Tab-separated table of C-alpha atoms in Angstrom:
chain	number	residue	atom	x	y	z
A	1	MET	CA	-27.041	-15.722	43.666
A	2	LYS	CA	-29.875	-14.983	40.922
A	3	SER	CA	-28.494	-11.104	40.891
A	4	ARG	CA	-24.716	-12.359	40.330
A	5	PHE	CA	-25.854	-14.885	37.328
A	6	CYS	CA	-27.711	-11.947	35.799
A	7	GLY	CA	-24.328	-10.018	36.258
A	8	VAL	CA	-22.430	-12.562	34.455
A	9	VAL	CA	-24.569	-12.983	31.961
A	10	MET	CA	-24.721	-9.202	31.040
A	11	LEU	CA	-20.927	-9.027	31.187
A	12	GLY	CA	-21.053	-12.025	28.463
A	13	MET	CA	-23.428	-10.317	26.219
A	14	ILE	CA	-21.424	-7.147	26.789
A	15	ALA	CA	-18.216	-8.769	25.420
A	16	LEU	CA	-20.102	-10.438	22.447
A	17	ALA	CA	-21.254	-6.845	21.492
A	18	GLY	CA	-18.127	-5.600	21.731
A	19	CYS	CA	-16.506	-8.199	19.489
A	20	ASP	CA	-19.205	-7.740	17.074
A	21	ASP	CA	-18.829	-4.249	16.628
A	22	SER	CA	-15.066	-4.737	16.320
A	23	SER	CA	-15.037	-7.095	13.666
A	24	GLN	CA	-17.368	-4.683	11.739
A	25	HIS	CA	-14.787	-1.762	12.146
A	26	LEU	CA	-12.188	-4.018	10.485
A	27	GLN	CA	-14.255	-4.603	7.696
A	28	ILE	CA	-15.165	-0.822	7.354
A	29	ALA	CA	-11.513	-0.080	7.679
A	30	SER	CA	-10.306	-2.332	4.882
A	31	ALA	CA	-13.314	-1.353	2.394
A	32	THR	CA	-11.870	2.127	3.043
A	33	ASP	CA	-8.347	1.285	1.721
A	34	GLY	CA	-8.868	2.414	-1.810
A	35	PRO	CA	-8.787	0.580	-5.195
A	36	PRO	CA	-5.323	-0.328	-6.697
A	37	PRO	CA	-3.602	2.571	-8.513
A	38	SER	CA	-3.928	2.923	-12.265
A	39	GLN	CA	-1.080	1.915	-14.532
A	40	GLU	CA	-0.226	5.529	-15.262
A	41	ILE	CA	-0.041	6.475	-11.696
A	42	LEU	CA	2.169	3.545	-11.395
A	43	ALA	CA	4.431	4.929	-14.578
A	44	ALA	CA	4.403	7.937	-13.469
A	45	LEU	CA	5.844	7.220	-10.024
A	46	ALA	CA	8.656	5.094	-12.132
A	47	SER	CA	9.456	7.968	-13.998
A	48	ALA	CA	10.171	10.381	-11.217
A	49	ASP	CA	11.804	7.787	-9.613
A	50	LYS	CA	14.302	7.163	-12.499
A	51	LEU	CA	15.138	11.111	-12.379
A	52	ASP	CA	17.859	10.994	-9.805
A	53	GLY	CA	19.816	7.830	-11.852
A	54	GLN	CA	18.557	5.208	-9.546
A	55	GLU	CA	15.609	3.021	-9.446
A	56	ASP	CA	15.067	3.092	-5.535
A	57	HIS	CA	11.278	3.517	-5.084
A	58	VAL	CA	12.813	6.630	-3.338
A	59	ILE	CA	11.663	10.178	-5.088
A	60	GLY	CA	14.226	12.618	-3.933
A	61	LYS	CA	12.258	15.850	-6.041
A	62	CYS	CA	9.148	17.416	-4.395
A	63	TYR	CA	6.465	15.820	-6.768
A	64	VAL	CA	4.158	19.123	-5.438
A	65	CYS	CA	6.488	21.387	-6.882
A	66	GLN	CA	6.690	19.618	-10.280
A	67	LEU	CA	10.001	17.704	-9.315
A	68	SER	CA	11.794	20.830	-9.463
A	69	MET	CA	13.043	21.403	-5.876
A	70	ASP	CA	15.156	19.028	-3.908
A	71	GLY	CA	12.984	17.356	-1.184
A	72	LYS	CA	13.885	16.661	1.989
A	73	SER	CA	14.616	12.934	3.263
A	74	GLU	CA	12.446	14.559	6.438
A	75	LEU	CA	9.530	15.423	4.725
A	76	THR	CA	8.602	12.060	2.966
A	77	ALA	CA	4.953	10.435	2.068
A	78	GLU	CA	4.320	7.230	1.179
A	79	ALA	CA	2.391	6.484	-2.433
A	80	HIS	CA	2.245	2.853	-3.649
A	81	GLY	CA	5.262	1.716	-2.247
A	82	TYR	CA	7.224	4.671	-3.282
A	83	THR	CA	8.934	7.260	-0.679
A	84	ALA	CA	8.558	10.814	-1.886
A	85	CYS	CA	10.499	13.205	-0.521
A	86	MET	CA	8.837	16.614	-0.134
A	87	CYS	CA	10.257	20.313	0.263
A	88	SER	CA	8.342	21.387	2.825
A	89	SER	CA	5.718	20.128	5.094
A	90	PHE	CA	2.811	22.720	3.420
A	91	CYS	CA	4.073	20.083	0.323
A	92	ARG	CA	3.974	16.932	2.166
A	93	ASP	CA	0.395	17.911	3.298
A	94	HIS	CA	-0.660	18.700	0.078
A	95	PHE	CA	0.811	15.732	-1.328
A	96	THR	CA	-0.822	13.101	1.433
A	97	SER	CA	-4.497	14.905	0.669
A	98	ASP	CA	-4.673	13.120	-2.546
A	99	PRO	CA	-1.522	11.689	-4.048
A	100	ASP	CA	-3.080	9.805	-7.237
A	101	ASP	CA	-4.406	13.772	-8.426
A	102	VAL	CA	-0.995	14.946	-7.684
A	103	ILE	CA	0.914	12.290	-9.407
A	104	SER	CA	-1.199	12.409	-12.290
A	105	ASN	CA	-1.363	16.532	-12.406
A	106	THR	CA	2.400	16.268	-12.545
A	107	THR	CA	4.306	16.562	-15.920
A	108	ILE	CA	7.527	14.498	-15.279
A	109	PRO	CA	10.706	16.206	-16.551
A	110	ALA	CA	13.176	14.475	-18.600
A	111	ALA	CA	16.153	13.263	-17.128
A	112	SER	CA	19.399	15.629	-17.833
A	113	ASP	CA	22.057	13.382	-19.573
A	114	ASP	CA	23.969	13.809	-15.983
A	115	THR	CA	21.583	11.521	-14.170
A	116	ILE	CA	21.611	8.985	-17.149
A	117	THR	CA	23.195	5.844	-15.569
A	118	HIS	CA	24.074	3.061	-18.035
């Protein structure tokens, strides 16, 4: 009887320790989500989104190629509520390694007259 009681107590302690450990893990995971994007990053994403004449939060040109190459819908990455289409898996991997750095170091080309909608 005594060994059964000890076994139940040990299982209870293990279960409690497991709960504490997982809640700490959740706090760490949410703390590493990073700061919100700067206004410059959001403005750059909005400008890149307009290049195709639509404001749909989908950027159709490859960010890594300075928005000069068409992206592919099967090679996308998410950044601050926008979907960015990349031209290759290399570009997608580079973009996802540090999206804010890629976005902030990209010069947004001027929209051509045929992409401007009224």
